[in-house]
Short mmCIF file of C-alpha atoms in Angstrom, two decimals:
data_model
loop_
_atom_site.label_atom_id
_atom_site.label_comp_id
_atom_site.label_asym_id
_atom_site.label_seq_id
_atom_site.Cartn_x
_atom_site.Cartn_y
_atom_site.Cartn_z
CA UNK A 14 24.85 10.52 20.80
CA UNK A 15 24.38 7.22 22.57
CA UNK A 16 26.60 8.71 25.33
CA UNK A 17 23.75 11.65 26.36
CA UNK A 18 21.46 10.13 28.96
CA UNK A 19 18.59 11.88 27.43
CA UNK A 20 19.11 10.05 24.52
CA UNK A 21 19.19 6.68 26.07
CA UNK A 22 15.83 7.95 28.21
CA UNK A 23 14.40 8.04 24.87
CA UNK A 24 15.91 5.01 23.44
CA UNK A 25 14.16 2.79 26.60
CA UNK A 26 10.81 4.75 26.17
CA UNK A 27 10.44 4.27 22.43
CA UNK A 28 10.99 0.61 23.05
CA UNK A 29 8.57 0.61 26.36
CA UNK A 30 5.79 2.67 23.78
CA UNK A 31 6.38 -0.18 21.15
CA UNK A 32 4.22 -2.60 23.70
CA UNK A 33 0.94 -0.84 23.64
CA UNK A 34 1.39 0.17 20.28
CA UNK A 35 1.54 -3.29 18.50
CA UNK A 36 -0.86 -4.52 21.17
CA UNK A 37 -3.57 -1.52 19.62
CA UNK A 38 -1.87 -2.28 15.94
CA UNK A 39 -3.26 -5.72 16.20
CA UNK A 40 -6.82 -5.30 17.51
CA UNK A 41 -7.20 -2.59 14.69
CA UNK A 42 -6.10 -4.93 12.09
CA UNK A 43 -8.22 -7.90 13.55
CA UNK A 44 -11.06 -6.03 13.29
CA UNK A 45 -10.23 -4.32 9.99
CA UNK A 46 -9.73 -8.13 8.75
CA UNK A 47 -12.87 -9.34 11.00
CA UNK A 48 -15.48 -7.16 9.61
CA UNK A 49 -14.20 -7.69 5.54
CA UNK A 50 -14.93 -11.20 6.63
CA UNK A 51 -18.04 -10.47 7.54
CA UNK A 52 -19.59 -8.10 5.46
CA UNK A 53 -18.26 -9.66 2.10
CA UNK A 54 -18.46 -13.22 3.08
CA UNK A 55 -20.57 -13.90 5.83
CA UNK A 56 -23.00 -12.06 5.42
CA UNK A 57 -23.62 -12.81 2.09
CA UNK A 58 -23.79 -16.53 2.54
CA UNK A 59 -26.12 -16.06 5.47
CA UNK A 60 -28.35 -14.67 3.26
CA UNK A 61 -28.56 -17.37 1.14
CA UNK A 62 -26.11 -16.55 -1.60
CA UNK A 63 -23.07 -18.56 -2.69
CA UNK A 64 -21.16 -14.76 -2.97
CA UNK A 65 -21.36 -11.30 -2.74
CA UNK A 66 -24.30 -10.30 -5.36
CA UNK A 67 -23.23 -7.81 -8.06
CA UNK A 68 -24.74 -5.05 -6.41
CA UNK A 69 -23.37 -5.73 -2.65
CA UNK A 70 -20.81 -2.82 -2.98
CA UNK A 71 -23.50 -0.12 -4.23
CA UNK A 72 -24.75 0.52 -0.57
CA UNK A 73 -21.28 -0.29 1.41
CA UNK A 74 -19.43 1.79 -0.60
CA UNK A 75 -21.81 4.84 -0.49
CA UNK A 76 -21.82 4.80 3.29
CA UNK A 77 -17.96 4.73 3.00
CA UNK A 78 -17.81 7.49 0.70
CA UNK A 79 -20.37 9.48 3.43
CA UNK A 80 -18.59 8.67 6.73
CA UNK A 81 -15.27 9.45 5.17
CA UNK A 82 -16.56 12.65 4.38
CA UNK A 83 -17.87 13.73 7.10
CA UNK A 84 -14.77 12.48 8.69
CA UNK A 85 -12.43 14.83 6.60
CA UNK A 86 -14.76 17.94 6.41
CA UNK A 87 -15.36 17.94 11.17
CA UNK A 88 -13.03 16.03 12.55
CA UNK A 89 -9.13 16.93 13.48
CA UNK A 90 -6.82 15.35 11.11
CA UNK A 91 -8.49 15.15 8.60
CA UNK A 92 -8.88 11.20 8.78
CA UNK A 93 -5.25 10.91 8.14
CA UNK A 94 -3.07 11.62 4.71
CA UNK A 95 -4.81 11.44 1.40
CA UNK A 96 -3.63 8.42 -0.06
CA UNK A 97 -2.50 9.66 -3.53
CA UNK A 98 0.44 11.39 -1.74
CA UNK A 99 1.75 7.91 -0.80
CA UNK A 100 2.86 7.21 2.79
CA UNK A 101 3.91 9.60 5.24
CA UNK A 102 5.57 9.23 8.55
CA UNK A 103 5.10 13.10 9.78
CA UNK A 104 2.41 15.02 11.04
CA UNK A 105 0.95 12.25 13.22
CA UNK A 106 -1.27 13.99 16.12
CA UNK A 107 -2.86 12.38 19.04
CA UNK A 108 -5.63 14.58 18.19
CA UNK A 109 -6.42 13.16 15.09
CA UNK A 110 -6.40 9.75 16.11
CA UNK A 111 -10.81 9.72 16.38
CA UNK A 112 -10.72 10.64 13.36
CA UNK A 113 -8.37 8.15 12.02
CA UNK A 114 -10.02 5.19 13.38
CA UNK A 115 -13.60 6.18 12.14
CA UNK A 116 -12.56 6.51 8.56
CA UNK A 117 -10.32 3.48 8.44
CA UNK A 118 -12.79 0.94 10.42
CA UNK A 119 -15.40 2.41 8.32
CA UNK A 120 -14.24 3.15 4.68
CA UNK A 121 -11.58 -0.17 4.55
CA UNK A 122 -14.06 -2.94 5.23
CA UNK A 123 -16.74 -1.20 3.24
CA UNK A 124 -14.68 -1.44 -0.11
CA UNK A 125 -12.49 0.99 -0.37
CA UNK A 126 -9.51 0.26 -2.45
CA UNK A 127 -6.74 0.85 -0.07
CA UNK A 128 -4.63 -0.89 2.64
CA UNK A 129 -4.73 -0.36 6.50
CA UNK A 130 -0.76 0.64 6.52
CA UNK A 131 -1.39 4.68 6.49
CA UNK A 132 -4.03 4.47 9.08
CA UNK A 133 -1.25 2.60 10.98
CA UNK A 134 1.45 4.61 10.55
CA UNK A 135 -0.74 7.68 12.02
CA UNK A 136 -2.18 5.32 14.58
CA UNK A 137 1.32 4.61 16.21
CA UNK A 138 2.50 8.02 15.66
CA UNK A 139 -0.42 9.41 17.26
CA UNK A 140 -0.52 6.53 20.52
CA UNK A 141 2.80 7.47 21.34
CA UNK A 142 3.04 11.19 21.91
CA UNK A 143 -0.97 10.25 23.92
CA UNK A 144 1.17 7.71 26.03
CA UNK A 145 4.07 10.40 25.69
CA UNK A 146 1.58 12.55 27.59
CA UNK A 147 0.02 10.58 29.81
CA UNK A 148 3.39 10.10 31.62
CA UNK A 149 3.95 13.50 31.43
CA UNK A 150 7.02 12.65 29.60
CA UNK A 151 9.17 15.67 28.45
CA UNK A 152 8.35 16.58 24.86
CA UNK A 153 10.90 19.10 22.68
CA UNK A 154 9.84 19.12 18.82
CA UNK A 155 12.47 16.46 18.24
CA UNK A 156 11.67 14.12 20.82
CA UNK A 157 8.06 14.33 19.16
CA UNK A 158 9.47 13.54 16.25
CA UNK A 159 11.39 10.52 17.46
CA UNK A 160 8.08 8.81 19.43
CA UNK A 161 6.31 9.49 16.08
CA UNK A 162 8.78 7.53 14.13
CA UNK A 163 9.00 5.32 17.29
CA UNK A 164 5.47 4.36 17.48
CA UNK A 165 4.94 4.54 13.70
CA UNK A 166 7.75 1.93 12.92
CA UNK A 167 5.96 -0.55 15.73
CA UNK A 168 2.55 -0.35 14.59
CA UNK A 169 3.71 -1.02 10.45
CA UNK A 170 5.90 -3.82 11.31
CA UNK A 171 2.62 -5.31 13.18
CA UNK A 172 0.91 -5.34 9.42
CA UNK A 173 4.06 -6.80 7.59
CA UNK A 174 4.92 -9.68 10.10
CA UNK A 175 8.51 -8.16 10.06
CA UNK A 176 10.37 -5.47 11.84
CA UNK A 177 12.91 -5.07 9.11
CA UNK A 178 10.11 -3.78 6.81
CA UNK A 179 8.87 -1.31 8.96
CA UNK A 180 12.26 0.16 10.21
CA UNK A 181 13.30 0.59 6.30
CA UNK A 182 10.30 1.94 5.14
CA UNK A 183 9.63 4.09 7.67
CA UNK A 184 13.58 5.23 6.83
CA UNK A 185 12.52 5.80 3.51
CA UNK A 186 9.19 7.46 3.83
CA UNK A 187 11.00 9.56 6.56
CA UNK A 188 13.35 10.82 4.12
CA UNK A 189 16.21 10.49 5.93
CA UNK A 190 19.04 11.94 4.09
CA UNK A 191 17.35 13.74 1.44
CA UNK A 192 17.32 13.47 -2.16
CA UNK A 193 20.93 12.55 -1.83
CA UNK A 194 20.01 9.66 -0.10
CA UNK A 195 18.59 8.38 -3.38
CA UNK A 196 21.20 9.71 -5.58
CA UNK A 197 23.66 7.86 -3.49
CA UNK A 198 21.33 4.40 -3.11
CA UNK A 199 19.83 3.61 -6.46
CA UNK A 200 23.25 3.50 -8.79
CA UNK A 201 24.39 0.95 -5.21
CA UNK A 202 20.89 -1.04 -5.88
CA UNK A 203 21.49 -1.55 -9.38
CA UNK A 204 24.90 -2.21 -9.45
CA UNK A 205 24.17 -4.73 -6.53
CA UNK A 206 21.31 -6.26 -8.79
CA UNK A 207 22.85 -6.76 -12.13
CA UNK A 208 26.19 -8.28 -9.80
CA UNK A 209 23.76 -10.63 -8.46
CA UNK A 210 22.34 -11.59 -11.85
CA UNK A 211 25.19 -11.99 -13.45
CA UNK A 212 26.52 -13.94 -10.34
CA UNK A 213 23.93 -16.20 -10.48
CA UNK A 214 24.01 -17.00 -14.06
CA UNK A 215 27.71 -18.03 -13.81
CA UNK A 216 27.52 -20.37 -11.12
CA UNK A 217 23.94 -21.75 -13.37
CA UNK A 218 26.31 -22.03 -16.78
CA UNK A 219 29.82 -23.37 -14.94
CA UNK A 220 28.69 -25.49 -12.46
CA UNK A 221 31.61 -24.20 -9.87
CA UNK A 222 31.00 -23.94 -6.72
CA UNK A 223 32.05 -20.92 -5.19
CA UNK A 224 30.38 -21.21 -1.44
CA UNK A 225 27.49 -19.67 -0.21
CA UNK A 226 24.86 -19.24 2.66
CA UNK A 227 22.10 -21.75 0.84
CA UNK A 228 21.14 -24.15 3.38
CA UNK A 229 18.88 -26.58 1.31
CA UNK A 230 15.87 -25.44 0.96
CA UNK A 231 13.89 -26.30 -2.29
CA UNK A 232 15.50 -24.38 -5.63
CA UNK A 233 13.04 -22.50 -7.97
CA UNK A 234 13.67 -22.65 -11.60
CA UNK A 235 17.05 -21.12 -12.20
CA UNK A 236 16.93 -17.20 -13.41
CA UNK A 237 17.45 -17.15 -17.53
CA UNK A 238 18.07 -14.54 -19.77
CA UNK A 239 14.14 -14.00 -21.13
CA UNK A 240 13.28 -13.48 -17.77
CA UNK A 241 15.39 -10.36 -17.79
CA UNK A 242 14.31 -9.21 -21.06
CA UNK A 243 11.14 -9.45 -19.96
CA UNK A 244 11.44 -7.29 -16.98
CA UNK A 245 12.94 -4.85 -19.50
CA UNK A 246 9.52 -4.13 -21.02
CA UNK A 247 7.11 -5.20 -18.43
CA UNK A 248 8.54 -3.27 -15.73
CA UNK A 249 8.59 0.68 -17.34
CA UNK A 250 4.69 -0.50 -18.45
CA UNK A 251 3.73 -1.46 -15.24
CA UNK A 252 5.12 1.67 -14.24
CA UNK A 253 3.86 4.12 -16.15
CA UNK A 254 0.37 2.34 -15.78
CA UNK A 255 0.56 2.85 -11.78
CA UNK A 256 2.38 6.31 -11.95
CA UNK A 257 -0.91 7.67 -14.25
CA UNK A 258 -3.61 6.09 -11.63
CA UNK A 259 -1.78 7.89 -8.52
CA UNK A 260 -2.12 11.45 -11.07
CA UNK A 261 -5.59 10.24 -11.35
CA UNK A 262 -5.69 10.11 -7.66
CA UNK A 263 -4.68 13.70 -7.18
CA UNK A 264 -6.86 14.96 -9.77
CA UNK A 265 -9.96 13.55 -7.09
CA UNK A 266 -8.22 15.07 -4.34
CA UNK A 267 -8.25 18.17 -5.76
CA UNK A 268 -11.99 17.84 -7.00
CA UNK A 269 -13.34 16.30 -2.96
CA UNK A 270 -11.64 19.97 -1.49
CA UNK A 271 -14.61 21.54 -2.54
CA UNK A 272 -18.24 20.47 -1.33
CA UNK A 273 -16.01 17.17 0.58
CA UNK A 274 -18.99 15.46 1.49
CA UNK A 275 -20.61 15.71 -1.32
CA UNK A 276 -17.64 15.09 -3.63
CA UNK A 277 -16.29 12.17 -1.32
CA UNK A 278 -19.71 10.46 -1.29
CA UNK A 279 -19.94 10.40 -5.08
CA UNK A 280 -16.23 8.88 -5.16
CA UNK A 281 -17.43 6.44 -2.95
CA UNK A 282 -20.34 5.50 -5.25
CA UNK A 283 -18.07 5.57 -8.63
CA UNK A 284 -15.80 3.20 -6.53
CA UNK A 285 -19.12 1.32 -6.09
CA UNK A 286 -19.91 1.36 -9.87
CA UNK A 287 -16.68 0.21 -10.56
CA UNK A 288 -16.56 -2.99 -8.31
CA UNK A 289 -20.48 -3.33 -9.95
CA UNK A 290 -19.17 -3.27 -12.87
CA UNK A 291 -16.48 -5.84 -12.84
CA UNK A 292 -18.67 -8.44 -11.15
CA UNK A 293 -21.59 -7.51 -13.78
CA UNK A 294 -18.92 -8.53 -16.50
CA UNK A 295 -17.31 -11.62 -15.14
CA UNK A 296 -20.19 -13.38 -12.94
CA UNK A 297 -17.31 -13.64 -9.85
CA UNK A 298 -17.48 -11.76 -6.77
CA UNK A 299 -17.66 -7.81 -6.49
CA UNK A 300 -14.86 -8.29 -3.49
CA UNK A 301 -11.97 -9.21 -5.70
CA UNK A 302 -12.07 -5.66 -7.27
CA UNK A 303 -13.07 -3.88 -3.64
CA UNK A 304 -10.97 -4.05 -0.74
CA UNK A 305 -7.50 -3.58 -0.91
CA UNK A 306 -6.84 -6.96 -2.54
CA UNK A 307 -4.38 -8.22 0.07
CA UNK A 308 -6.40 -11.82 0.22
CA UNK A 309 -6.87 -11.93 -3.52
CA UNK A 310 -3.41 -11.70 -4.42
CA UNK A 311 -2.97 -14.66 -1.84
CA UNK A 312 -5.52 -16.70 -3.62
CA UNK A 313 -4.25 -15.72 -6.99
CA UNK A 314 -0.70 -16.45 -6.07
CA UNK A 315 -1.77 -20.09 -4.81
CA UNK A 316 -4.48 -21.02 -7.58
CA UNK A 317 -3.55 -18.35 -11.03
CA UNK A 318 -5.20 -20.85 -13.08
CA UNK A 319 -8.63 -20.20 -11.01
CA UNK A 320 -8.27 -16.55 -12.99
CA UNK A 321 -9.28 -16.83 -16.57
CA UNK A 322 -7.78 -14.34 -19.17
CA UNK A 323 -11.03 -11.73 -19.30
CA UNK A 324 -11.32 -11.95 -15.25
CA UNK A 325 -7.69 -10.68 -14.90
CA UNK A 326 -8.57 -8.13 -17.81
CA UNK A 327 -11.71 -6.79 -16.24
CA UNK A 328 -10.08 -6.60 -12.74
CA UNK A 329 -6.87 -5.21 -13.68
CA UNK A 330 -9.10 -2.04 -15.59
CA UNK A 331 -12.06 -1.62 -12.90
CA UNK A 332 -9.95 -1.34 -9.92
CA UNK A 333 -7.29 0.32 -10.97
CA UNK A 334 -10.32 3.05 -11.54
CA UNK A 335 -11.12 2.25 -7.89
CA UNK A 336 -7.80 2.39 -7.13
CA UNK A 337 -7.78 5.97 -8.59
CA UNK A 338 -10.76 7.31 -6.77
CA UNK A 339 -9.88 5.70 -3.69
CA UNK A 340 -6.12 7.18 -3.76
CA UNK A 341 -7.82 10.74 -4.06
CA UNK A 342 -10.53 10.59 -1.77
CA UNK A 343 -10.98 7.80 1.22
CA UNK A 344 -8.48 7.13 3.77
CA UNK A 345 -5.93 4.04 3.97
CA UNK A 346 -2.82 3.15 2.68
CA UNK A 347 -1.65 1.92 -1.22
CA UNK A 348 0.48 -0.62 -0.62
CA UNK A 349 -1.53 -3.77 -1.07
CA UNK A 350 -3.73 -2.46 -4.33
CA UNK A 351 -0.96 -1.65 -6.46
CA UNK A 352 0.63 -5.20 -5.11
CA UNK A 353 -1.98 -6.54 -6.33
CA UNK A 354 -2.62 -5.08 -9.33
CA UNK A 355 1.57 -5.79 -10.16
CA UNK A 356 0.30 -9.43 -9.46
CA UNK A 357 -2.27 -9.91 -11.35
CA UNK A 358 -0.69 -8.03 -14.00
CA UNK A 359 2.35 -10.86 -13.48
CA UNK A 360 -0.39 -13.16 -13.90
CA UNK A 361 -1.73 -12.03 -16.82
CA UNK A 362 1.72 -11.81 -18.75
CA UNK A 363 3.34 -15.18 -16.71
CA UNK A 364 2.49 -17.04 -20.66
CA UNK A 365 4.83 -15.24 -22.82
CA UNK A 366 7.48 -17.16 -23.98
CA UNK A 367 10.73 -17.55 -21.28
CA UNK A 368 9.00 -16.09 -18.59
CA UNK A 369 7.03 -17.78 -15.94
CA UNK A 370 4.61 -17.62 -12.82
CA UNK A 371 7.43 -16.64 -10.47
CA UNK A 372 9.30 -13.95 -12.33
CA UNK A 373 6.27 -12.44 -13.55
CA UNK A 374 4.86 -12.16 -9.97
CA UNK A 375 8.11 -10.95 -8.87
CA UNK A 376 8.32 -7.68 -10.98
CA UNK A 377 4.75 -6.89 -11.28
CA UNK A 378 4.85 -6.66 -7.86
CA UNK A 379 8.16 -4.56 -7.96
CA UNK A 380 7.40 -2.69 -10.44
CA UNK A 381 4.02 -1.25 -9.08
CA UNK A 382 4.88 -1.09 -5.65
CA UNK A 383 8.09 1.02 -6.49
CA UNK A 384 5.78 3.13 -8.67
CA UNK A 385 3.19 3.84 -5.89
CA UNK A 386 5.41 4.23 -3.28
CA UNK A 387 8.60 5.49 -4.54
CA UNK A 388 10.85 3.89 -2.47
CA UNK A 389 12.58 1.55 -4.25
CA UNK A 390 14.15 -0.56 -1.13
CA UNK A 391 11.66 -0.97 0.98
CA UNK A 392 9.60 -1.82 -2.18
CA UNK A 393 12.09 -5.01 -2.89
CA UNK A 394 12.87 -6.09 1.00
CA UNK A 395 8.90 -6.69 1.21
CA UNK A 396 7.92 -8.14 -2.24
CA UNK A 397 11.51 -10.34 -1.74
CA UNK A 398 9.29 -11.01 1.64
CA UNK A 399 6.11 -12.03 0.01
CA UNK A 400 7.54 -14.12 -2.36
CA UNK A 401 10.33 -16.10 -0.22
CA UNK A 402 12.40 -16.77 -3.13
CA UNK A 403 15.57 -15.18 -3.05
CA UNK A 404 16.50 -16.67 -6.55
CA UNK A 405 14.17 -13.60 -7.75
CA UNK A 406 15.76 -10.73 -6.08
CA UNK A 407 17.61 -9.49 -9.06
CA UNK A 408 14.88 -9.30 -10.83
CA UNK A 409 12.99 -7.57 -8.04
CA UNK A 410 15.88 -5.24 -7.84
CA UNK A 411 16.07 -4.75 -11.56
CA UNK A 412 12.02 -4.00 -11.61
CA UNK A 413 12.19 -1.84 -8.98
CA UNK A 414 14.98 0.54 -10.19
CA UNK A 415 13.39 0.54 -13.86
CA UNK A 416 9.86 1.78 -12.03
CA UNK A 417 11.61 4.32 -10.00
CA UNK A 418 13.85 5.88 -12.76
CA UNK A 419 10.42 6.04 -14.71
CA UNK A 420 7.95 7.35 -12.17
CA UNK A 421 10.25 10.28 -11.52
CA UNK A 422 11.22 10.90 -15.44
CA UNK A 423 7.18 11.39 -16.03
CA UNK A 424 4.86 14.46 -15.15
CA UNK A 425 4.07 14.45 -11.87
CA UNK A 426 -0.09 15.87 -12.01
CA UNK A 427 -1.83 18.29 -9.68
CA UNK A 428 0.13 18.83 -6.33
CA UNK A 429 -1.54 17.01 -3.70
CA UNK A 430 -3.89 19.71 -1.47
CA UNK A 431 -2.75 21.03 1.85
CA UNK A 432 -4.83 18.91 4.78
CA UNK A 433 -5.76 21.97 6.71
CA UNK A 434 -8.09 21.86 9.31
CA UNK A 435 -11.52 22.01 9.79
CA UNK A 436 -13.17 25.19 10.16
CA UNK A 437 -15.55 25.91 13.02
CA UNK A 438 -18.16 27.17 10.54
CA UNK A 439 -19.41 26.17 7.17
CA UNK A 440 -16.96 25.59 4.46
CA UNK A 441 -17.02 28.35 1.63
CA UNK A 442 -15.38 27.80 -1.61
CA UNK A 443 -12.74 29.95 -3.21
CA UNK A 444 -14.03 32.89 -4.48
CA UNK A 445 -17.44 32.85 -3.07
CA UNK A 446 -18.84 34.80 -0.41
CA UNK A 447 -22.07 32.05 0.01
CA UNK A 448 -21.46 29.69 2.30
#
């Protein structure tokens, strides 16, 4: 292949389209992180309060939930892939790219309970068959295919500070290989896990040295047995937990094809009561259960003992109901809410006896992500990422493959409704000849 000069044509453009594409990636997730700033912070404090008020989401949210709808039910695209399918690396248009921006710039900093990584993913996709055409570039359907991925793979590894992470997940999401790919990787994750527990726990008991690539950096508390029992239970919970809020999320999809305006707005506003509720309950800010929780899990992981027990409680229950509405009717990505919610749920549990902060963090954060994304490697590469701590990866590993085998052995809920395009005229519902 490498010897086809269209081939290496391609190769050179996909890696000239990556330069625009982060360049766009970042400004899009400066401003998505700008305007959180400012409308959940700033703004607040300008107005003389210390944070958010309790009711601060009721009117953000509700314009979310309207703009988002409008977005889906006029524009091309859609806004982008309902989130409760997961992430997708197909079917990125440069078409739908208005629409993609409005509901992501609009819905994310408002509250919804999702990340900016699907919004990116279409973004790229979508900038580099537009610069594709601009230079009049020849396009056959796999070419278009290959600038997708291209463009895709540069604007997600802008979000994750790592092009590793975006090249394997977009591998993954891709589904390169097929289900064999899976059938193939899993038993090779597992056995590569449990090797590197058992590994680990022999050199911790013996004392020999058998060489290795450490290079001094501070140790964590050595791995120990109860950590792995833990994982054992906490991981298929955590799992099942997610795996019900994304069959929650298609149930709303299903519900916001009908009347999407109307249905999407009151989403928005029972995403709204939700955040309400949680700061209502706990006296602490309405943003830690909005948003997709991406700088909450960084100031849980630095300060957990700023979280008392019933504020973990309370935000683990109201949004994950967020989470569910969110999944089924905004637009963004779940990535960071079900880290988070792993996290805090790591948290939460971190005081059994044997476990620990670390461990705990480390498959929450495995377990959920695995069970919202469903792929299991690119879920450990980036929470093995997050946490820096490479003494954790067979746990992270073991977490990950527990979630997975789960996930997939439970019913799967409504299938997710075809994103079909938006008529010219009014929108009639099945079965009815009124508009």
């Amino acid at each position: 292949m490498l010897n086809r000069p269209e081939y290496r044509k391609a190769l050179v453009f996909c890696g000239l389209i990556g330069i625009p594409v982060a360049l766009i990636a970042f400004w899009f997730l400066a401003a998505v992180n700008k305007l959180e700033r400012l409308i959940w912070q700033e703004w607040p404090q300008d107005l003389g309060w210390k944070q958010a008020p309790w009711w601060w989401g009721l009117p953000l949210l509700t314009v979310a939930g309207l703009v988002v709808g409008v977005v889906v039910a006029r524009l091309p695209g859609r806004g982008g892939h309902i989130p409760a399918g997961g992430l997708h690396a197909g079917g990125a248009t440069k078409e739908a790219l208005p629409g993609v921006l409005v509901a992501a710039l609009v819905g994310l900093p408002l509250g919804a309970v999702l990340g900016p990584e699907a919004p990116l993913i279409a973004l790229g996709g979508g900038l580099a068959l537009l610069f594709a055409s601009l230079v009049r570039a020849p396009q056959t359907e796999a070419s278009r295919g290959l600038l997708a991925a291209a463009g895709s793979a540069a604007s997600i590894s802008a979000l994750f500070g790592n092009p590793l992470v975006g090249a394997v997940l977009l591998m993954e999401v891709a589904g390169v290989g097929g289900p064999q790919l899976y059938a193939v990787m899993l038993p090779a994750l597992l056995a590569s896990g449990v090797g590197d527990m058992i590994f680990t726990g022999f050199l911790h008991w013996t004392g020999f040295e058998t060489g290795s690539l450490d290079i001094g950096l501070p140790e964590p508390p050595p791995l120990d047995w109860p950590d792995v029992l833990w994982v054992l239970v906490l991981a298929p919970v955590i799992a099942f937990v997610v795996h019900w809020i994304f069959v929650g999320g298609r149930f709303t999809a299903g519900l916001v094809t009908t009347h999407t305006v109307r249905n999407t707005t009151l989403c928005g506003i029972g995403v709204a009561v939700c955040v309400t509720l949680y700061a209502v309950s706990t006296g602490r800010s309405p943003a830690e259960a909005a948003l997709s929780g991406e700088a909450a899990l960084s100031e849980l992981a630095k300060d957990p003992h700023a979280w008392p027990v019933g504020a973990l409680v309370a935000v683990l229950a109201f949004k994950a109901l967020a989470y569910a509405l969110s999944l089924g009717s905004l637009r963004g990505g779940p990535v960071f809410p079900s880290l988070f919610l792993g996290g805090a749920a790591g948290v939460l549990v971190a005081p059994l006896p044997g476990l620990g902060l670390v461990p705990a963090m480390a498959a929450g954060m495995a377990a959920s992500l695995t069970a919202a994304l469903r792929v299991p490697v690119s879920s450990v590469v980036l929470v093995v990422l997050l946490l820096g701590n490479v003494d954790t990866v067979a746990l992270v590993v073991l977490a990950s493959v527990i979630s997975f085998v789960v996930v997939e052995m439970l019913p799967q809920g409504p299938a997710i409704p075809p994103v079909s395009e938006p008529a010219s005229g009014p929108a009639r519902r099945p079965g009815s000849t009124r508009p």
